[in-house]
mmCIF file of C-alpha atoms (C1' of nucleotides) in Angstrom:
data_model
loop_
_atom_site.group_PDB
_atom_site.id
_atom_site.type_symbol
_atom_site.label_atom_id
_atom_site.label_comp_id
_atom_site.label_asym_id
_atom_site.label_seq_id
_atom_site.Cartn_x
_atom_site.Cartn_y
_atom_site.Cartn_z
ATOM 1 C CA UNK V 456 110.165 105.724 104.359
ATOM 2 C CA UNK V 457 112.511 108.410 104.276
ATOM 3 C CA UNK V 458 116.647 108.624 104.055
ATOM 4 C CA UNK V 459 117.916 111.755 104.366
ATOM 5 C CA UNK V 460 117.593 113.130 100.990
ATOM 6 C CA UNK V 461 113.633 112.770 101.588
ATOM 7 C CA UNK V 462 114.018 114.562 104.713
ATOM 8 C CA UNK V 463 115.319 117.474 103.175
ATOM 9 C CA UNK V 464 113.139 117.592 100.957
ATOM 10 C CA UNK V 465 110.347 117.572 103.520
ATOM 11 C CA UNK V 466 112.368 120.386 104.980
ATOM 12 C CA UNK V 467 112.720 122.350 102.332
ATOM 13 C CA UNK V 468 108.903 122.235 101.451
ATOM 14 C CA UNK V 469 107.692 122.811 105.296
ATOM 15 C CA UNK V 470 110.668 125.594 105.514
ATOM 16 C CA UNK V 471 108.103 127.986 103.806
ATOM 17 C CA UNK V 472 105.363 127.278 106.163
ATOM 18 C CA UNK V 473 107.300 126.536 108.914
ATOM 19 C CA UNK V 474 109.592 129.781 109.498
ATOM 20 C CA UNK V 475 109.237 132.805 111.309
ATOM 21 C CA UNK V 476 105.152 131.306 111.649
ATOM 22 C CA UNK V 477 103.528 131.394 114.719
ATOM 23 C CA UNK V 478 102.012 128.165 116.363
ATOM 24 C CA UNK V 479 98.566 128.865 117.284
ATOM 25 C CA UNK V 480 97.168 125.468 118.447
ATOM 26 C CA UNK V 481 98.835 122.012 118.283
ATOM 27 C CA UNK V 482 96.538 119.178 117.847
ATOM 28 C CA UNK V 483 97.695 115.585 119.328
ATOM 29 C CA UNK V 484 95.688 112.879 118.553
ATOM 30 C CA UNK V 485 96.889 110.227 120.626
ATOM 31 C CA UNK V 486 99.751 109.521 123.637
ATOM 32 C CA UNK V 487 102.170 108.440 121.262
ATOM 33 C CA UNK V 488 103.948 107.359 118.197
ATOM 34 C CA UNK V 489 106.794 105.515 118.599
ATOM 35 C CA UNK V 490 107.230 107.023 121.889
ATOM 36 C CA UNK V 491 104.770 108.850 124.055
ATOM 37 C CA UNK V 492 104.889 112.275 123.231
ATOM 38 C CA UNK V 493 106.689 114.361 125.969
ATOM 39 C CA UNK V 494 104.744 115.966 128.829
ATOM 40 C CA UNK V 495 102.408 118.976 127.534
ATOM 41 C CA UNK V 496 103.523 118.448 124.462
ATOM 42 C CA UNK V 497 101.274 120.453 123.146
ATOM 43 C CA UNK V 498 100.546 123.308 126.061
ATOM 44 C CA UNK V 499 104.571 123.453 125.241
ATOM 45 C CA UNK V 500 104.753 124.261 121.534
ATOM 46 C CA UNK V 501 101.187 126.900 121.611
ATOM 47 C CA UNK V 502 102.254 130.545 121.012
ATOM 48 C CA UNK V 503 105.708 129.547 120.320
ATOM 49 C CA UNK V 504 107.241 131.393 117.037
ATOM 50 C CA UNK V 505 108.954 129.035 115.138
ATOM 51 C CA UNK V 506 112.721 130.350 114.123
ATOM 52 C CA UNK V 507 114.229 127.903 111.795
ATOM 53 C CA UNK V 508 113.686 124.918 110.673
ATOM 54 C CA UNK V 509 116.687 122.449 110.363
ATOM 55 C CA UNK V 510 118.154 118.825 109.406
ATOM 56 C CA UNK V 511 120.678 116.467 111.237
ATOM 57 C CA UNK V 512 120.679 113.003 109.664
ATOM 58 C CA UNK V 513 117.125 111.747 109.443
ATOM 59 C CA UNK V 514 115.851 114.320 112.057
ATOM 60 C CA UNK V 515 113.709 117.601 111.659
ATOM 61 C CA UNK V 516 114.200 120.091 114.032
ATOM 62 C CA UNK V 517 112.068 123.306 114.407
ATOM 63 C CA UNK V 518 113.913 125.877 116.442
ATOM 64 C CA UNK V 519 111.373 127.944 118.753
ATOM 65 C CA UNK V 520 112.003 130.903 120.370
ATOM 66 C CA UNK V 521 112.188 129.908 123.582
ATOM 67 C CA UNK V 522 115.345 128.356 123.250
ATOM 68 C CA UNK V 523 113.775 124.460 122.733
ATOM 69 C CA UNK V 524 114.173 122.231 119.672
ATOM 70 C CA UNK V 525 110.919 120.103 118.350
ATOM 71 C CA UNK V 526 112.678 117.193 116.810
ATOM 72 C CA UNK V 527 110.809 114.847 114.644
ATOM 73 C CA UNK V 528 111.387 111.748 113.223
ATOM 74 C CA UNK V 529 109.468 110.263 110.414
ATOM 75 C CA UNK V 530 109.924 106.853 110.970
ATOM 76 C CA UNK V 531 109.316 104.287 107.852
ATOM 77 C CA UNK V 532 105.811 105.888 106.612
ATOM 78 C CA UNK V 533 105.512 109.155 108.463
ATOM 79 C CA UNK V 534 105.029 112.545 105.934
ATOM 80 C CA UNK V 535 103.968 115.841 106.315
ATOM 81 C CA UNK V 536 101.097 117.941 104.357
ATOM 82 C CA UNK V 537 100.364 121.283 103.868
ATOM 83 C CA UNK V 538 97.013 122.877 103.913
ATOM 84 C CA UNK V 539 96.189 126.311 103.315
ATOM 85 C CA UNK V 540 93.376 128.088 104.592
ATOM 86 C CA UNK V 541 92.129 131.816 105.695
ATOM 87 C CA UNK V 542 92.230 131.671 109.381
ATOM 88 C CA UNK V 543 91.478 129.442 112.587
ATOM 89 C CA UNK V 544 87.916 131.174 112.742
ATOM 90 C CA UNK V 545 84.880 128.855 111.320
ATOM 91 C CA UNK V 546 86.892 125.684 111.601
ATOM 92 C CA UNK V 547 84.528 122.694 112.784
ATOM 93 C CA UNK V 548 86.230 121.769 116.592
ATOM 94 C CA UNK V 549 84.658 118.396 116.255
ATOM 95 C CA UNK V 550 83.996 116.471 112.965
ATOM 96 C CA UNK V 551 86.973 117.394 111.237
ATOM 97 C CA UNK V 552 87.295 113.597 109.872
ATOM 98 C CA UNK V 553 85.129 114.824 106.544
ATOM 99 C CA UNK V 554 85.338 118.854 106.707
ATOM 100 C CA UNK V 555 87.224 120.553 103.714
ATOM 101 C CA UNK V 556 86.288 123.510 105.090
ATOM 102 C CA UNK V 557 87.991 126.014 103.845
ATOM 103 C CA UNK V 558 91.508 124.211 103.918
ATOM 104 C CA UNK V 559 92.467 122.911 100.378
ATOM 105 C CA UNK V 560 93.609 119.121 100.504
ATOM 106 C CA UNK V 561 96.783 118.312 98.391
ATOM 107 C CA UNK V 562 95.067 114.780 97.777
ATOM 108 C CA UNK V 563 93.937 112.100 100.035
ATOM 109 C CA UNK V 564 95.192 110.396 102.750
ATOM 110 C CA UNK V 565 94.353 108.298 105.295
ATOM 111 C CA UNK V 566 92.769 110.642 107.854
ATOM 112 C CA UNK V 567 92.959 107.714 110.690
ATOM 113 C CA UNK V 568 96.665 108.108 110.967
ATOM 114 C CA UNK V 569 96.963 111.979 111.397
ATOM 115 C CA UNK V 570 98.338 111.834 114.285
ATOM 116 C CA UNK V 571 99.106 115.720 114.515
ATOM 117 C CA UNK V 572 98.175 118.791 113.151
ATOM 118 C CA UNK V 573 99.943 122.084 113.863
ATOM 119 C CA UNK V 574 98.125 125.399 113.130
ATOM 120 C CA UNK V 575 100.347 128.209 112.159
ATOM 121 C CA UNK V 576 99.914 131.715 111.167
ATOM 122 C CA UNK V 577 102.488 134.609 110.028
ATOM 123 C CA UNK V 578 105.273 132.591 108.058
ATOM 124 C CA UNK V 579 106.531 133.698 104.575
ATOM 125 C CA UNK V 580 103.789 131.763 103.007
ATOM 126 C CA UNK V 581 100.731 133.669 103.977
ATOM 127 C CA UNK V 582 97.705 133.114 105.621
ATOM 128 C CA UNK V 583 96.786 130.449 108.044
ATOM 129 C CA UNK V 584 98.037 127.037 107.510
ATOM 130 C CA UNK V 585 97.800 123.522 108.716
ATOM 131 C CA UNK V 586 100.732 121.224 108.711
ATOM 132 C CA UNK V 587 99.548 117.649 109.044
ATOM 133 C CA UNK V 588 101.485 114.610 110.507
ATOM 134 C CA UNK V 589 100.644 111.448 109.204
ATOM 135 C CA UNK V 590 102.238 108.124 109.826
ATOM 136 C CA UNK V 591 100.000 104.657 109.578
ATOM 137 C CA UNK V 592 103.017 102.721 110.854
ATOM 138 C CA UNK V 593 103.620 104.965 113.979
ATOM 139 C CA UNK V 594 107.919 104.935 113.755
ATOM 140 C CA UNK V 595 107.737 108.079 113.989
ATOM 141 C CA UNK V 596 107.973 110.546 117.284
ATOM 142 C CA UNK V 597 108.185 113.858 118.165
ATOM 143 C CA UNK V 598 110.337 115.510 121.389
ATOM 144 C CA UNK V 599 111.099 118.926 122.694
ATOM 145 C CA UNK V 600 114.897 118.765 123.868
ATOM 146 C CA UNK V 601 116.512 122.194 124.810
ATOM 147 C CA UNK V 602 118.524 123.561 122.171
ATOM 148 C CA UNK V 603 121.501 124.365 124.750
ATOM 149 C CA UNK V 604 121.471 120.352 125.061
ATOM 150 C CA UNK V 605 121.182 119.313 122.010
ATOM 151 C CA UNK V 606 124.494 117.526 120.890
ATOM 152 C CA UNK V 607 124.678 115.684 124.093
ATOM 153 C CA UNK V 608 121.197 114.229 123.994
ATOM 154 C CA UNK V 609 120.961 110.858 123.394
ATOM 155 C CA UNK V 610 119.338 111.028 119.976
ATOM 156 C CA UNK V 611 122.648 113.477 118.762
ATOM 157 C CA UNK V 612 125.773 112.688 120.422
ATOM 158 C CA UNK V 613 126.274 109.181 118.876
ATOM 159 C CA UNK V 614 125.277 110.433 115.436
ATOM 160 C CA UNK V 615 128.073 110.203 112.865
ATOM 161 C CA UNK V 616 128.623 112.573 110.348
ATOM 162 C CA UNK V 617 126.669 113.628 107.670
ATOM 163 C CA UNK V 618 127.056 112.358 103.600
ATOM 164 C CA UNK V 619 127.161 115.420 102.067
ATOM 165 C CA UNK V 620 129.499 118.016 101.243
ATOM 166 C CA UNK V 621 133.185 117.100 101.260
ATOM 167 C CA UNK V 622 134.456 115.978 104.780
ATOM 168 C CA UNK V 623 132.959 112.760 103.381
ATOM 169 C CA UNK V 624 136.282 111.457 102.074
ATOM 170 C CA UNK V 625 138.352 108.060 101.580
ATOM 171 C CA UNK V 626 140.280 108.749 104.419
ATOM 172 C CA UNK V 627 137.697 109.599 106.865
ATOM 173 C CA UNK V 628 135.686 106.410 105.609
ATOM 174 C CA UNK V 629 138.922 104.263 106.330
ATOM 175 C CA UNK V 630 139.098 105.958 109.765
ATOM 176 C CA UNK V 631 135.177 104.757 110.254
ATOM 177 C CA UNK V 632 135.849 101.529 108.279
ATOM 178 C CA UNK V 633 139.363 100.605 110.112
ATOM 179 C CA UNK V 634 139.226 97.002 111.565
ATOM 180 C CA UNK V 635 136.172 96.604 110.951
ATOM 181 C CA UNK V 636 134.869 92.842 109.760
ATOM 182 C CA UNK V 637 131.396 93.922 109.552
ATOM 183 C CA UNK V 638 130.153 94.183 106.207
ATOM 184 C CA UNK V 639 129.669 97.424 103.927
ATOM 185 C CA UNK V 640 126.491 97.345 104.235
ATOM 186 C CA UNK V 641 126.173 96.883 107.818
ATOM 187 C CA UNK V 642 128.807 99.741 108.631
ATOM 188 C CA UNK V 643 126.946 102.772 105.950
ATOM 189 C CA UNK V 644 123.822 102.033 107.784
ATOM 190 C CA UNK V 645 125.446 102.479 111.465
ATOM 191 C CA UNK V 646 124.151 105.801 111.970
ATOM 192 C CA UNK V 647 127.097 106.066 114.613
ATOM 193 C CA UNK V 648 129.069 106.186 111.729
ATOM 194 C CA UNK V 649 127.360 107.790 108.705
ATOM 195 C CA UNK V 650 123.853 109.370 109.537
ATOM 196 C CA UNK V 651 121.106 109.489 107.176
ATOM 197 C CA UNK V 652 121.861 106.406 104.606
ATOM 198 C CA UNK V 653 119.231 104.270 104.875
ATOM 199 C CA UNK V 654 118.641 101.150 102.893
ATOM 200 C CA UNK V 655 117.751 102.450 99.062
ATOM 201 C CA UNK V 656 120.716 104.979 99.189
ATOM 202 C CA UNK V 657 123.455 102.006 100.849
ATOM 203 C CA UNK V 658 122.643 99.981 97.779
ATOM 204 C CA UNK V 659 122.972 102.398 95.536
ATOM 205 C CA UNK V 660 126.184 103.706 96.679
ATOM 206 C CA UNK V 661 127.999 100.414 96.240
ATOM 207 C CA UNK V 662 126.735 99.498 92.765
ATOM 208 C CA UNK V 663 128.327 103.033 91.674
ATOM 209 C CA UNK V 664 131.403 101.691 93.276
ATOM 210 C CA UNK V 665 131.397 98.189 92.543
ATOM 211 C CA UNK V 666 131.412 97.243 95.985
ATOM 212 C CA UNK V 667 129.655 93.953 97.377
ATOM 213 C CA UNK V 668 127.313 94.954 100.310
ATOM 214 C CA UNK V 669 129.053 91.680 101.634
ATOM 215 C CA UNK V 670 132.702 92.873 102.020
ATOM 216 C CA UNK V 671 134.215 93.715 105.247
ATOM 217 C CA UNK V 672 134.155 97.384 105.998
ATOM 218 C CA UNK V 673 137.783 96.981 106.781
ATOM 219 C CA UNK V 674 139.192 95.995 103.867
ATOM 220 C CA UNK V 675 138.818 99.380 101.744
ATOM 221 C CA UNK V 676 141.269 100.683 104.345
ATOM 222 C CA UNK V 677 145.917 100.561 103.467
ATOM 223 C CA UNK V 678 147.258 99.209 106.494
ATOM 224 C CA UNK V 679 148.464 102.659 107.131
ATOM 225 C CA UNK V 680 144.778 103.526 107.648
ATOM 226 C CA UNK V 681 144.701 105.180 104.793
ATOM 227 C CA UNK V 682 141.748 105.266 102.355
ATOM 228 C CA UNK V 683 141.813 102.845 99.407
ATOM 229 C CA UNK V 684 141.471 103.623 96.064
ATOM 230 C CA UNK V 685 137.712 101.485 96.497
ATOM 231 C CA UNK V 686 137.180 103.715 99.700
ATOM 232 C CA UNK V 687 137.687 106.815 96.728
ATOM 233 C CA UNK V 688 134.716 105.404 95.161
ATOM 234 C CA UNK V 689 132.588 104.625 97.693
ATOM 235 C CA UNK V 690 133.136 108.470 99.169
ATOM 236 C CA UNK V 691 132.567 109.540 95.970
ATOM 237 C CA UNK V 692 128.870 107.105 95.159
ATOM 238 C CA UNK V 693 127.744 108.027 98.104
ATOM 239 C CA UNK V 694 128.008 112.164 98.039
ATOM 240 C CA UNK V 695 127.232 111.627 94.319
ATOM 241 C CA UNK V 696 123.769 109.903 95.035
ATOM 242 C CA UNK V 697 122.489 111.621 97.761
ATOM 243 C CA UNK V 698 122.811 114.909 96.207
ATOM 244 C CA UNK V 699 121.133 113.873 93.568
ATOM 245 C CA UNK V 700 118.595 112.233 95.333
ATOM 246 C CA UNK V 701 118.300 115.910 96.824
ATOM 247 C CA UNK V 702 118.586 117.524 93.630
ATOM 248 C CA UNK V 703 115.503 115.377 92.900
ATOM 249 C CA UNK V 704 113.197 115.877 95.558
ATOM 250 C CA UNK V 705 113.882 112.310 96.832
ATOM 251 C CA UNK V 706 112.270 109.116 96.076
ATOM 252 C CA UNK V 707 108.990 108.930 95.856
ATOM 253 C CA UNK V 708 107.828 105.076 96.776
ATOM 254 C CA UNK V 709 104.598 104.124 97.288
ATOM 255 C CA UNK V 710 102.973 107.192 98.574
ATOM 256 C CA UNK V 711 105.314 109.148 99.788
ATOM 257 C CA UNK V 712 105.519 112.914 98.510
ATOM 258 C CA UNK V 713 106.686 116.241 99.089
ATOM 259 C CA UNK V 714 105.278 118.244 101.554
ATOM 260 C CA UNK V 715 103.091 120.360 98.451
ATOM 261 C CA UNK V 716 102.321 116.941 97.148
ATOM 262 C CA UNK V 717 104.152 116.786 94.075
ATOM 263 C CA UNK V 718 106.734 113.527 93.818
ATOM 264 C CA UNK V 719 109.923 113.170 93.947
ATOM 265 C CA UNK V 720 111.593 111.195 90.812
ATOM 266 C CA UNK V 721 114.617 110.339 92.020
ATOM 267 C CA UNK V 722 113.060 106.421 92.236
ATOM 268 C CA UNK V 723 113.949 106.410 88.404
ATOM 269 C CA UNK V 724 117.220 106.925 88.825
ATOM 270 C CA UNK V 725 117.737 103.970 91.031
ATOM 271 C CA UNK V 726 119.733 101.184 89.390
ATOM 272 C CA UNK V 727 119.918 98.408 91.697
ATOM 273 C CA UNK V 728 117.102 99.157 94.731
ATOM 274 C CA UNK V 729 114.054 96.943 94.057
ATOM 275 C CA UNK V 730 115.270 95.415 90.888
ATOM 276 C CA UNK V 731 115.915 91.992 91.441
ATOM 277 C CA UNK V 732 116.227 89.987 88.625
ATOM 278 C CA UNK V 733 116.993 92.949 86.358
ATOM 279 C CA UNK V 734 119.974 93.194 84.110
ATOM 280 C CA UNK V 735 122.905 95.157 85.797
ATOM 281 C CA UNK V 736 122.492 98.235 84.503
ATOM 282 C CA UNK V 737 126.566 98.748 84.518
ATOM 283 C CA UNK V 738 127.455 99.395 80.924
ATOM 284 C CA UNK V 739 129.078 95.949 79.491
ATOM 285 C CA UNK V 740 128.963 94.209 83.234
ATOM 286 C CA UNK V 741 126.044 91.699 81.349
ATOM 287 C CA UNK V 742 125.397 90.256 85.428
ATOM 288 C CA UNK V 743 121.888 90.120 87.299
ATOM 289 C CA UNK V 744 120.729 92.359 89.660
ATOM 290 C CA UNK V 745 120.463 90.157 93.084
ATOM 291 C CA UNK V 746 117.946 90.402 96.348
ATOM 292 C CA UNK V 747 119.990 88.712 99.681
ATOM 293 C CA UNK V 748 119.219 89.298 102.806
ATOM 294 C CA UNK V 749 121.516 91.194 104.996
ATOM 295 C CA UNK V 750 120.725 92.074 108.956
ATOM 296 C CA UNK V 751 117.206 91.802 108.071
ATOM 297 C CA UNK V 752 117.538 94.054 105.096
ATOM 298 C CA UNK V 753 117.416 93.179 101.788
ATOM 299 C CA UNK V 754 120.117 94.420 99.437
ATOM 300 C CA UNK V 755 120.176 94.585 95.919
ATOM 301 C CA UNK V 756 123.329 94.471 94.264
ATOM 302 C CA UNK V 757 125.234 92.807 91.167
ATOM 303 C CA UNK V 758 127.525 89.714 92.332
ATOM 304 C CA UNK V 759 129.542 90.500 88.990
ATOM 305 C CA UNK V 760 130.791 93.977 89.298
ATOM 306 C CA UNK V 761 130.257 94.625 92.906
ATOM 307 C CA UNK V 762 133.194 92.918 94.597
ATOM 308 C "C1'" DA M 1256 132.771 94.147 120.066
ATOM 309 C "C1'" DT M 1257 130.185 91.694 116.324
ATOM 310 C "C1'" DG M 1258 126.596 89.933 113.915
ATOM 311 C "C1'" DT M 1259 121.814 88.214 113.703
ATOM 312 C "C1'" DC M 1260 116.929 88.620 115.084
ATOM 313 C "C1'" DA M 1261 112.782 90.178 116.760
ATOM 314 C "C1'" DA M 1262 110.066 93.865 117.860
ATOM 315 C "C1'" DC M 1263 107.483 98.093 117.185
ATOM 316 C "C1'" DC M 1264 102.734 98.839 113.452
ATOM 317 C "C1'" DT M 1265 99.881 99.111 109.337
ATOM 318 C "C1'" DG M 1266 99.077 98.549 104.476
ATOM 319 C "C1'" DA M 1267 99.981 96.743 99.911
ATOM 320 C "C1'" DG M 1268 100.755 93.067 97.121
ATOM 321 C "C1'" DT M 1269 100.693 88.072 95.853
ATOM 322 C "C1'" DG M 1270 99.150 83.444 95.520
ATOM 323 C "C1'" DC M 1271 95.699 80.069 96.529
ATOM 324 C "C1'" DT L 149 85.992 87.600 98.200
ATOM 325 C "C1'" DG L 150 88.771 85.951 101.789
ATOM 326 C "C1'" DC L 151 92.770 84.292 103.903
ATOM 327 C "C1'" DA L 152 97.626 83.583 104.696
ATOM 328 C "C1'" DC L 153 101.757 85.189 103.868
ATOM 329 C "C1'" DT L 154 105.632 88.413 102.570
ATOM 330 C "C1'" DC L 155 107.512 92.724 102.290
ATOM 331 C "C1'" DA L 156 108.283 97.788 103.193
ATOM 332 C "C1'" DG L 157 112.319 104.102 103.119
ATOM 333 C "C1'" DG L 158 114.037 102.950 110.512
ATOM 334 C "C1'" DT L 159 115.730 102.076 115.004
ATOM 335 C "C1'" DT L 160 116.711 99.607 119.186
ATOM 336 C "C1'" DG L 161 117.385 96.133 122.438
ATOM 337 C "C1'" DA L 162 118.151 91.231 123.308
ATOM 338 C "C1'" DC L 163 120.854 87.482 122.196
ATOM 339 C "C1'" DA L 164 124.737 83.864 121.092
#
DNA sequence: ATGTCAACCTGAGTGC
DNA sequence: TGCACTCAGGTTGACA
């Protein structure tokens, strides 16, 4: 489900919850999403404060004050949920399949695939509070890695950089891009290279810059290695869209929502992803919005301005 | 190295 | 209503 810009979002709406809070009691339902959980998982994270909680690509990372890092992952469906409540006294240890209790539920959700439920107190948000992992898909996982090792674990040190701000430039996408026959859609989904596009936000990106998802990665780069005036664009769609993909609380398909439940809108903005057969929404371009296949992927994208 | 596929898993949607 | 089939925001490992 999510590309970076929903992550942040999710991070931005846990942040509240998250920071400074205590963890009281970690609840893991089963061995393992995508991976088994790691050893203890959950002896591990109880009476931990929680320090910070952080972004790198597609990856959540709560900083705990014992110097560890819980990294999550949402996968393809996995989200997060917030519910409120007084404290962890009266809580039913058993049934809690149909209890409301005194926790207030943002809106309904498969209870099945709650695969973990953290219960904090003492963040800025006050109170006690449950924050509920659920994931029907399973893609997801969670891991403690020491913070000291973080950017050589294998989940970080192959990670490319990240799309936003400005080091994202033409010439730092020719130096990614340089001899490279693979096409642009293949190479801004190589998390090696750039991490956190994912699939909506690649298409996107090269419809603002009239690029064909089907052109070689190489060819936006001068022979000196130097970016082309098409790698200017493509820099410039792709910082453009995810910050205001951020700027919109990310896109909210299917179910997916922010962590307080409300939706992100930026799904309305989105001009080629999941529009097959549409017009091309490029003023004057008159061509028709296109589905192929790429890698497995589908990309949408208009034959007769993206080139 | 490069590119394509299948796999992981469940749910939603479509067409018959 | 049921069934078969396709597709889905991600990642990785196996292939030719």
């Amino acid at each position: 489900m999510p590309e970076l810009p929903e992550v942040e979002t999710v991070r931005r709406g846990l942040a509240p919850s998250f920071e400074d809070a205590r963890i009281l009691r970690v609840e893991q339902r089963r061995p393992d999403l995508r991976f088994p959980f790691p050893e203890r998982f959950a002896d591990r994270l109880t009476g931990r404060r929680v320090t910070g909680l952080g972004r790198r690509s597609k990856y959540l990372m709560a900083d705990l004050d014992d110097g560890s890092v819980l990294v999550m992952h949402l996968g393809m469906s996995g989200s997060f949920r917030v519910e409120a409540g007084q404290s962890e006294a009266g809580q039913s240890e058993a049934g809690e399949a149909e209890a409301p209790g005194e926790f207030h539920h943002p809106r309904s959700k498969d209870q099945r695939h709650d695969h973990v439920v953290f219960h904090l107190e003492g963040a800025a948000r006050p109170g006690a509070v449950r924050i509920v992992y659920n994931d029907p898909r399973r893609f997801g996982f969670m891991t403690l890695v020491e913070r000291a090792g973080l950017a050589s674990h294998p989940l970080f040190e192959k990670l490319g950089i990240e799309p936003t701000g400005n080091q994202l430039d033409a010439d730092l996408l020719a130096r990614l891009f340089n001899g490279r026959k693979t096409p642009l859609k293949a190479a801004l989904l190589d998390q090696r290279l750039i991490a956190g596009l994912g699939n909506i936000y690649v298409c996107e990106a090269l419809h603002r810059a009239g690029l064909s998802p089907k052109r070689a990665a190489g060819t936006i780069v001068t022979k000196a290695g130097k970016g082309t005036v098409a790698a200017e664009r493509l820099a410039r769609s792709i910082r453009e869209v995810i910050a205001e993909a951020i700027a919109a609380g990310g896109s909210s398909l299917r179910d997916h929502r922010q962590a307080d439940g409300t939706l992100g809108y930026f799904q309305h903005s989105f001009l080629v992803y999941d529009r097959e057969g549409a017009s091309c929404p490029r003023e004057g371009c008159g061509g028709t919005v296109l589905r192929e296949v790429q890698g497995g992927r589908s990309s949408f994208f208009c034959a007769r301005c993206q080139k």
